[in-house]
XYZ file of C-alpha atoms in Angstrom:
643
model
C 0.000 0.000 0.000
C 2.888 2.349 0.674
C 3.960 4.072 -2.532
C 7.693 3.925 -1.863
C 8.336 1.562 1.030
C 8.167 -2.232 0.518
C 9.111 -4.680 3.215
C 9.381 -7.429 0.566
C 11.941 -5.467 -1.450
C 13.885 -4.196 1.537
C 13.920 -7.314 3.727
C 14.772 -10.612 1.972
C 13.184 -13.837 3.166
C 11.387 -11.859 5.959
C 8.039 -13.584 6.052
C 8.326 -15.137 9.523
C 9.443 -11.915 11.227
C 6.911 -9.807 9.372
C 4.123 -12.243 10.158
C 4.852 -12.140 13.896
C 4.988 -8.344 13.825
C 1.662 -7.972 12.018
C 0.053 -10.638 14.175
C 1.111 -8.793 17.368
C -0.358 -5.536 16.032
C -3.678 -7.220 15.283
C -3.782 -8.782 18.745
C -3.111 -5.306 20.210
C -6.609 -4.339 19.063
C -7.960 -6.431 21.956
C -6.158 -4.187 24.441
C -7.607 -1.089 22.798
C -11.052 -2.658 22.979
C -10.594 -3.382 26.701
C -9.463 0.194 27.369
C -12.625 1.696 25.905
C -14.768 -0.849 27.732
C -13.125 0.185 31.015
C -13.434 3.853 30.086
C -17.127 3.314 29.366
C -17.541 1.681 32.770
C -15.842 4.623 34.515
C -17.987 7.173 32.685
C -21.161 5.311 33.626
C -20.129 4.952 37.262
C -19.172 8.628 37.385
C -22.515 9.509 35.824
C -24.381 7.568 38.480
C -22.387 9.101 41.347
C -22.618 12.621 39.928
C -26.355 12.268 39.431
C -26.807 10.995 42.998
C -24.688 13.873 44.336
C -26.666 16.562 42.500
C -29.966 15.014 43.590
C -28.799 15.033 47.221
C -27.803 18.708 47.122
C -30.911 19.775 45.227
C -32.922 18.281 48.078
C -30.711 19.987 50.688
C -31.076 23.345 48.990
C -34.835 22.886 48.718
C -35.122 22.321 52.472
C -33.051 25.407 53.352
C -34.289 27.839 50.695
C -36.299 29.998 53.097
C -33.464 30.255 55.631
C -30.935 31.133 52.921
C -33.241 33.592 51.178
C -34.871 35.594 53.967
C -33.476 34.292 57.240
C -34.892 32.156 60.021
C -37.756 34.423 61.132
C -38.901 36.621 58.217
C -41.746 39.034 58.773
C -43.052 38.275 55.276
C -43.261 34.706 53.933
C -41.343 34.561 50.628
C -43.578 31.918 49.041
C -41.799 30.406 46.049
C -39.405 33.332 45.646
C -35.761 32.383 46.066
C -32.650 34.410 46.690
C -30.537 35.036 43.573
C -27.688 32.939 44.950
C -30.035 29.985 45.526
C -31.369 30.331 41.975
C -27.789 30.342 40.688
C -26.875 27.307 42.780
C -29.935 25.393 41.597
C -28.984 26.156 38.001
C -25.430 24.938 38.622
C -26.803 21.731 40.125
C -29.226 21.293 37.207
C -26.422 21.760 34.701
C -24.325 19.284 36.690
C -27.188 16.809 36.520
C -27.239 17.220 32.737
C -23.476 16.781 32.675
C -23.921 13.462 34.476
C -26.187 12.367 31.625
C -23.564 13.498 29.125
C -21.076 11.226 30.874
C -23.527 8.331 30.568
C -23.916 8.985 26.833
C -20.141 9.133 26.392
C -19.848 5.795 28.171
C -22.391 4.258 25.815
C -20.522 5.645 22.802
C -17.255 4.153 24.018
C -18.859 0.784 24.654
C -21.187 0.353 21.704
C -19.241 2.230 19.046
C -15.544 2.420 19.795
C -14.969 -0.843 21.669
C -17.310 -2.769 19.351
C -15.519 -1.443 16.247
C -12.140 -2.369 17.721
C -13.386 -5.908 18.341
C -14.831 -6.189 14.801
C -11.611 -4.937 13.270
C -9.604 -7.467 15.248
C -11.774 -10.362 13.977
C -11.672 -9.139 10.387
C -7.923 -8.577 10.244
C -7.165 -11.852 11.975
C -9.205 -13.699 9.335
C -7.277 -11.987 6.513
C -3.989 -12.720 8.243
C -4.946 -16.399 8.292
C -5.626 -16.338 4.528
C -2.270 -14.658 3.811
C -0.528 -17.240 5.919
C -2.300 -20.013 3.932
C -1.172 -18.433 0.683
C 2.412 -18.351 1.950
C 2.153 -22.012 2.899
C 1.099 -22.862 -0.675
C 4.125 -21.035 -2.049
C 6.414 -22.847 0.333
C 4.848 -26.188 -0.693
C 5.473 -25.390 -4.371
C 9.097 -24.525 -3.683
C 9.591 -27.611 -1.577
C 7.910 -29.796 -4.289
C 10.452 -28.669 -6.904
C 13.243 -29.560 -4.516
C 11.726 -32.976 -3.928
C 11.416 -33.613 -7.706
C 15.064 -32.673 -8.121
C 16.087 -35.088 -5.406
C 14.059 -37.860 -7.051
C 15.618 -37.194 -10.494
C 19.079 -37.296 -8.943
C 18.361 -40.663 -7.366
C 16.989 -42.010 -10.718
C 20.103 -40.795 -12.529
C 22.375 -42.365 -9.939
C 20.455 -45.647 -10.188
C 20.699 -45.703 -14.007
C 24.462 -45.095 -13.852
C 24.833 -47.979 -11.444
C 22.766 -50.257 -13.762
C 25.013 -49.394 -16.742
C 28.098 -50.273 -14.749
C 26.618 -53.614 -13.659
C 25.619 -54.527 -17.256
C 29.135 -53.625 -18.529
C 30.681 -55.960 -15.991
C 28.431 -58.782 -17.137
C 29.398 -58.143 -20.791
C 33.042 -58.385 -19.871
C 32.474 -61.785 -18.373
C 30.094 -62.948 -21.055
C 30.503 -61.158 -24.341
C 27.388 -62.109 -26.229
C 24.732 -60.311 -28.240
C 22.220 -60.413 -25.452
C 24.511 -58.660 -22.996
C 25.509 -56.120 -25.667
C 21.858 -55.174 -26.332
C 21.179 -54.965 -22.575
C 24.160 -52.614 -22.116
C 22.924 -50.395 -24.919
C 19.445 -50.250 -23.304
C 20.990 -49.376 -19.916
C 23.009 -46.575 -21.457
C 19.876 -45.132 -23.074
C 18.087 -45.213 -19.708
C 21.094 -43.548 -18.047
C 21.104 -40.750 -20.586
C 17.341 -40.233 -20.219
C 17.740 -40.069 -16.437
C 20.586 -37.642 -16.733
C 18.620 -35.354 -19.012
C 15.631 -35.477 -16.653
C 17.916 -34.679 -13.713
C 19.354 -31.704 -15.528
C 15.829 -30.487 -16.312
C 14.836 -30.796 -12.626
C 17.902 -28.798 -11.582
C 16.904 -25.996 -13.894
C 13.299 -26.134 -12.663
C 14.270 -26.119 -9.008
C 16.610 -23.171 -9.485
C 14.015 -21.161 -11.373
C 11.329 -21.947 -8.770
C 13.780 -21.003 -5.982
C 14.520 -17.696 -7.630
C 10.841 -17.046 -8.168
C 10.027 -17.875 -4.580
C 12.645 -15.667 -2.987
C 12.560 -12.768 -5.425
C 8.918 -12.719 -6.366
C 6.664 -14.865 -4.208
C 8.073 -14.033 -0.762
C 8.187 -10.231 -1.397
C 4.620 -10.471 -2.644
C 3.298 -12.245 0.415
C 5.322 -9.999 2.755
C 3.855 -6.935 1.053
C 0.434 -8.464 1.678
C 1.307 -8.517 5.379
C 2.504 -4.914 5.100
C -0.758 -3.887 3.445
C -2.748 -5.729 6.095
C -0.946 -3.886 8.885
C -1.356 -0.533 7.184
C -5.044 -1.278 6.667
C -5.248 -1.962 10.377
C -3.684 1.433 11.135
C -6.066 3.298 8.864
C -9.116 1.548 10.289
C -7.836 2.027 13.846
C -7.405 5.739 13.144
C -11.054 5.858 12.133
C -12.004 4.214 15.443
C -9.888 6.645 17.440
C -11.364 9.590 15.564
C -14.828 8.294 16.312
C -13.885 8.081 20.008
C -12.483 11.610 19.964
C -15.507 12.913 18.088
C -17.716 11.455 20.805
C -15.606 13.148 23.453
C -15.529 16.404 21.512
C -19.299 16.308 21.302
C -19.343 15.573 25.019
C -16.981 18.516 25.623
C -19.111 20.847 23.508
C -22.167 19.831 25.492
C -20.303 20.481 28.738
C -19.029 23.809 27.433
C -22.530 24.838 26.424
C -23.952 23.928 29.812
C -21.166 25.707 31.702
C -21.515 28.760 29.470
C -25.204 28.928 30.365
C -24.313 28.492 34.016
C -21.752 31.315 33.789
C -24.430 33.543 32.302
C -26.686 32.826 35.287
C -23.781 33.443 37.675
C -23.094 36.821 36.057
C -26.628 37.907 37.012
C -26.149 36.906 40.668
C -25.457 40.413 41.914
C -24.791 40.700 45.676
C -27.293 43.532 46.001
C -30.170 41.253 44.955
C -29.737 38.982 47.980
C -29.395 41.941 50.308
C -32.524 43.615 48.903
C -34.593 40.455 49.243
C -33.498 39.877 52.833
C -34.373 43.466 53.751
C -37.751 43.299 52.007
C -38.859 40.175 53.870
C -37.526 41.250 57.272
C -38.893 44.795 57.581
C -40.684 45.288 60.904
C -41.764 47.983 63.279
C -38.900 48.448 65.684
C -39.055 50.458 68.856
C -35.901 51.819 70.353
C -35.225 50.440 73.859
C -36.078 52.870 76.644
C -33.290 55.061 77.989
C -31.809 54.064 81.322
C -33.257 56.068 84.180
C -31.927 56.939 87.595
C -33.184 54.533 90.247
C -32.759 55.885 93.790
C -31.282 53.734 96.501
C -33.962 51.978 98.612
C -32.109 53.323 101.652
C -31.651 57.004 100.838
C -34.459 57.771 98.309
C -32.650 60.814 96.955
C -33.255 62.594 93.641
C -31.167 62.398 90.459
C -29.205 65.625 90.866
C -25.426 65.493 91.251
C -24.285 65.293 94.859
C -21.732 68.067 95.390
C -22.219 69.292 98.968
C -18.506 69.942 99.544
C -15.130 70.490 97.933
C -14.267 66.778 98.295
C -16.933 65.695 95.797
C -15.972 68.514 93.431
C -12.309 67.505 93.599
C -13.284 63.953 92.661
C -15.275 65.292 89.712
C -12.321 67.449 88.652
C -10.148 64.311 88.528
C -12.802 62.497 86.502
C -13.135 65.528 84.246
C -9.382 65.740 83.705
C -9.182 62.046 82.878
C -12.159 62.283 80.515
C -10.686 65.330 78.751
C -7.375 63.545 78.291
C -9.108 60.414 77.016
C -11.266 62.425 74.628
C -8.363 64.400 73.173
C -6.205 61.282 72.787
C -8.990 59.207 71.247
C -10.198 62.054 69.058
C -6.898 62.104 67.144
C -6.810 58.314 67.039
C -10.371 57.935 65.768
C -9.845 60.614 63.134
C -6.901 58.633 61.752
C -8.931 55.421 61.826
C -11.921 57.152 60.259
C -9.744 58.373 57.423
C -8.629 54.795 56.749
C -12.217 53.554 56.898
C -13.269 56.227 54.447
C -10.627 55.001 52.007
C -11.820 51.414 52.399
C -15.414 52.498 51.802
C -14.425 54.311 48.610
C -12.620 51.201 47.396
C -15.635 49.058 48.262
C -18.021 51.333 46.402
C -15.761 51.466 43.338
C -15.587 47.664 43.257
C -19.358 47.406 43.659
C -19.963 49.872 40.843
C -17.609 47.953 38.552
C -19.253 44.626 39.394
C -22.737 46.045 38.854
C -21.790 47.658 35.550
C -19.428 45.101 34.032
C -20.025 41.930 35.995
C -16.317 41.613 36.803
C -16.879 39.201 39.674
C -13.657 37.184 39.471
C -10.751 39.453 40.336
C -13.053 42.050 41.900
C -14.485 39.436 44.248
C -11.035 38.743 45.677
C -10.271 42.463 45.913
C -13.638 43.028 47.596
C -12.842 40.379 50.221
C -9.325 41.698 50.860
C -10.810 45.187 51.308
C -13.342 43.723 53.752
C -10.567 42.148 55.838
C -8.656 45.435 55.923
C -11.832 47.314 56.877
C -12.591 44.815 59.655
C -9.121 45.167 61.155
C -9.619 48.939 61.487
C -13.335 49.103 62.342
C -12.848 46.691 65.259
C -10.517 49.088 67.052
C -12.314 52.201 65.782
C -15.647 51.197 67.319
C -14.044 50.506 70.691
C -12.080 53.746 70.542
C -15.190 55.661 69.452
C -17.218 54.144 72.297
C -14.531 55.020 74.833
C -14.339 58.499 73.337
C -18.120 58.828 73.637
C -17.927 57.778 77.283
C -15.300 60.458 77.868
C -17.397 63.046 76.023
C -20.516 62.191 78.037
C -18.479 62.315 81.241
C -17.289 65.826 80.373
C -20.806 66.979 79.445
C -22.355 65.393 82.545
C -19.902 67.050 84.918
C -19.902 70.440 83.227
C -23.704 70.576 82.950
C -24.550 69.328 86.441
C -22.015 70.869 88.846
C -23.266 74.170 90.323
C -21.727 77.277 88.797
C -20.158 78.404 92.077
C -17.634 75.546 91.902
C -14.480 75.951 89.853
C -14.061 72.964 87.493
C -10.635 73.995 86.255
C -8.380 70.958 85.831
C -5.118 72.804 85.276
C -3.709 71.775 88.658
C -4.830 68.125 88.502
C -1.903 65.671 88.374
C -3.391 62.431 87.029
C -0.120 60.564 87.338
C -0.170 61.113 91.056
C -3.871 60.343 91.224
C -3.418 57.072 89.356
C -0.614 55.951 91.675
C -2.425 56.924 94.812
C -5.749 55.497 93.588
C -4.282 52.031 94.135
C -5.037 52.574 97.822
C -8.691 53.460 97.205
C -9.961 49.908 97.442
C -7.923 49.232 100.565
C -9.250 52.403 102.118
C -12.676 50.758 102.074
C -11.370 47.758 103.962
C -9.438 50.019 106.307
C -12.573 51.932 107.146
C -14.461 48.713 107.776
C -11.657 47.587 110.108
C -12.038 50.789 112.076
C -15.750 50.168 112.383
C -15.124 46.587 113.467
C -12.699 47.771 116.128
C -15.114 50.439 117.310
C -18.021 47.992 117.504
C -15.877 45.395 119.279
C -15.508 47.577 122.388
C -17.864 46.732 125.255
C -18.788 50.316 126.051
C -19.508 51.104 122.436
C -21.803 48.124 122.010
C -23.689 48.796 125.211
C -24.054 52.457 124.485
C -24.812 51.941 120.777
C -27.532 49.411 121.347
C -26.813 47.552 118.118
C -24.394 46.956 115.268
C -23.716 49.066 112.223
C -25.767 48.938 109.053
C -25.359 50.846 105.779
C -21.923 52.286 106.621
C -19.649 54.170 104.224
C -16.103 54.902 105.388
C -14.549 56.332 102.242
C -15.087 59.719 100.732
C -14.791 61.195 97.265
C -16.115 59.321 94.263
C -16.337 55.958 96.036
C -19.607 56.710 97.860
C -20.669 60.145 96.870
C -24.379 59.449 97.317
C -23.963 58.205 100.901
C -22.119 61.389 101.750
C -24.952 63.443 100.330
C -27.549 61.538 102.275
C -25.590 61.914 105.511
C -25.288 65.621 104.990
C -28.986 65.878 104.232
C -29.904 63.943 107.357
C -27.611 65.865 109.690
C -28.098 69.180 108.059
C -24.386 69.749 108.460
C -22.132 70.318 105.468
C -19.108 71.257 107.584
C -17.844 67.747 108.282
C -14.168 67.229 107.496
C -13.399 65.271 104.320
C -12.013 62.310 106.204
C -14.984 62.041 108.567
C -16.625 58.589 108.549
C -20.263 58.610 107.451
C -22.804 56.436 109.278
C -26.460 55.577 108.735
C -29.127 56.561 111.215
C -28.810 53.192 112.955
C -25.166 53.885 113.942
C -25.431 57.473 115.044
C -24.859 56.586 118.673
C -21.851 54.444 117.860
C -20.384 57.326 115.893
C -20.942 59.705 118.771
C -19.338 57.315 121.244
C -16.316 56.969 119.008
C -15.882 60.720 118.827
C -16.111 60.962 122.572
C -13.319 58.415 122.962
C -11.035 60.137 120.490
C -11.238 63.432 122.232
C -9.278 62.288 125.252
C -5.930 61.457 123.666
C -3.574 62.198 120.762
C -1.131 64.961 119.946
C -2.243 68.530 120.023
C -2.037 71.201 117.347
C -2.561 74.951 117.388
C -4.552 74.816 114.132
C -6.864 72.023 115.273
C -5.224 69.368 113.069
C -4.118 66.322 114.989
C -2.048 63.145 114.530
C -4.277 60.253 115.595
C -1.757 57.406 115.182
C 1.957 57.135 114.731
C 2.939 56.178 111.157
C 6.265 55.098 109.639
C 6.812 56.172 106.025
C 6.858 53.293 103.489
C 7.594 55.165 100.259
C 9.658 58.123 99.121
C 6.640 60.425 98.771
C 5.395 59.701 102.325
C 6.436 61.121 105.716
C 6.547 59.655 109.193
C 4.299 60.906 112.012
C 4.500 60.604 115.777
C 1.814 61.296 118.321
C 2.071 64.926 119.294
C 3.510 66.157 115.995
C 1.958 69.363 114.741
C 0.723 69.104 111.148
C -0.503 71.476 108.487
C -2.827 70.487 105.614
C -1.205 70.728 102.181
C -3.731 68.865 99.971
C -6.996 67.161 100.876
C -7.719 63.499 100.164
C -8.895 63.232 96.523
C -10.523 59.865 97.140
C -7.340 57.792 97.166
C -7.227 57.331 100.980
C -4.142 59.580 101.340
C -3.807 63.189 102.568
C -0.797 65.403 101.960
C 0.367 67.248 105.108
C 3.417 69.089 106.410
C 4.930 67.898 109.705
C 5.683 71.186 111.455
C 7.790 69.284 113.987
C 10.236 67.959 111.363
C 9.623 70.329 108.482
C 8.871 67.424 106.093
C 5.870 67.372 103.760
C 4.359 64.296 102.163
C 1.528 61.768 102.071
C 0.036 60.043 105.103
C -2.977 57.724 105.461
C -6.070 59.924 105.796
C -7.385 57.816 108.681
C -4.185 58.480 110.700
C -4.805 62.235 110.968
C -7.707 64.495 111.864
C -8.041 67.682 109.875
C -10.751 69.458 111.824
C -11.443 72.053 114.464
C -12.820 69.196 116.607
C -10.232 66.748 117.898
C -10.809 63.041 117.421
C -8.867 59.900 118.172
C -9.873 56.228 117.725
C -9.380 53.691 120.521
C -6.877 51.728 118.411
C -5.049 52.502 115.173
C -6.605 51.157 111.943
C -4.750 48.894 109.549
C -2.091 50.585 107.460
C -3.043 50.619 103.763
C -1.076 47.999 101.873
C 1.844 49.165 99.700
C 0.366 51.162 96.879
C 2.342 49.334 94.202
C 2.437 45.864 95.721
C 2.350 43.123 93.090
C -0.572 40.733 93.534
C -0.583 38.629 90.301
C -3.893 36.896 90.933
C -4.965 36.931 87.267
C -3.892 37.875 83.753
C -5.365 39.823 80.843
C -4.635 39.516 77.128
C -4.224 42.656 75.001
C -6.750 42.639 72.150
C -5.499 45.916 70.621
C -2.142 47.604 70.337
C -1.565 50.663 72.530
C 1.251 53.214 72.517
C 2.193 54.542 75.967
C 1.152 58.197 76.338
C 2.956 58.829 79.627
C 5.970 57.585 81.569
C 3.874 55.470 83.972
C 2.033 53.667 81.140
C 3.033 50.542 79.213
C 3.075 50.014 75.459
C 1.002 47.003 74.356
C 1.033 44.797 71.294
C -1.999 42.682 70.402
C -1.627 39.342 72.171
C 0.563 40.600 75.031
C -0.218 38.927 78.370
C -0.674 41.420 81.238
C -0.111 40.105 84.765
C -2.596 42.072 86.890
C -1.008 43.674 89.946
C -4.012 45.868 90.777
C -7.311 45.710 88.996
C -9.249 48.612 87.502
C -10.630 50.773 90.367
C -13.070 52.548 88.068
C -10.538 54.883 86.483
C -10.354 52.787 83.292
C -6.756 51.761 84.009
C -5.245 48.496 85.258
C -1.858 48.366 86.971
C 0.089 45.336 85.717
C 3.309 43.858 84.401
C 4.229 43.084 80.755
C 7.555 41.561 79.789
C 9.123 42.501 83.123
C 7.963 46.146 83.012
C 5.282 47.513 85.339
C 2.844 50.300 84.650
C -0.695 51.287 83.748
C -2.579 49.870 80.749
C -6.060 50.842 79.444
C -8.484 48.176 80.678
C -10.687 48.428 77.573
C -7.760 47.307 75.413
C -7.599 43.941 77.191
C -9.837 41.022 77.885
């Protein structure tokens, strides 16, 4: 079949090798048949599994359509309306179901067309190969027959020669006419045999030449043509298989193209609009919080500022709030600027997606923008809330403190207030210890006729309302700042205590008195002895400490408020109260984790990174600050930045 190449011409006496080669190629068709049968099986199994999968998820989507479309508790039942994303998903599943059928059809094509044709071709070519092999056998028989005839003629010639020689010997022994005629006859037979032998030699040689130079090339070329026919027919089978798969691919492409068209119409705004439409409801804003008076005092909701002590506490709160507001105002402005940029990016991406349907790359950009926005909005909201608290604190104090009080915060040292505020909590316990000691005395109990109830022993911001109530009940706003405040049930106990304190303790020309000896425990404190004369430098701001000057030693510094009496009326307790614990003592009873980064704004603050572990030394006393330790350094951290 090949125009130029011929195995018969190129390869002499090559029938056996060529036959085995062609035979192996024909047998190979069985492997090709088995491949397409296995491929058909895979396609059918895949079709069944894919169809089962799509059916399962169509049912799942059907059962959750309402939840996905309008939420769990819509105010309006959606009926048969579905969210755009659900419609898109159902279309994808429907197209996938059709694709499963396409796989089944491809499997049938492979089995009934491709594999069947490969099997038919194998049978057909094998039959032809058998015929060619039979033809070759005939040619070999013809060649071998000529050789056999030659061998027979040679034997006949040899026999005739032997007969002539025997007859000649007889004539030599008996020279008669009969033996002469017999010798002549034997010579004729020998010559005939020789001539026949020579003819057979020529025949055998010509048949040999024909066989090797004509017959064998011819039959080998038949094998060549058979193999090339196999290749051409196999190509047709492979093309048919590929055509089936191309048709399958075109069907898949068409279905996916339709699905992409549906996806392009799945605009995010459609889902949002549908959810809003079916969840609209009449919403009433929760009621504002209202002042609820104490069941003990039943006072009104006006600010309690009967004395300078309460005003000083409000000045400290005002100073802290102003600082917080100014610091957070700059911070939130920076964060708001970032958020504004993210919002512009988001809107630009939305506009592009709505106009051009560029969901692919824009979708990823949209999500990355969302993550960036979330990282900023999380801290911004907390900062904005803390800023709002500071703003409301400023407004509340400025709008509710009587005009006669000076609310200037220029002389407020918050660093000192924060350090000294660590004793505020212990001042409460200290006051309770005093009360316990007072009530434990026999004369006090007998004269008091009962135990204390509703007692407040700390001034300033810790129990402002109790102070107001006490002043209202007694009608006396001239009590010293460090005076203990008692309910009506403990009035007699209070009186008895004052009577006891009047009999002892150091004197002072200005009415101030040292009630108990005190040994300084920090560099900003001073020591006191009974009898020392003292002069008030700064009143207790609510921390439990008063700054005085010891006129006996000339030193000025902090002393526990309960250890001195700053009043025209002398007072001394029967026994000294407990000394406040060290103001910076480390009590690592718990830890906090920083949720936001914070840059220290002052020398007594700590810088935080998100994730830092803060060992709490003293918890937040209401100032918004926690005293703790981070990485071996101690200082104040904003409580709202930790959890």
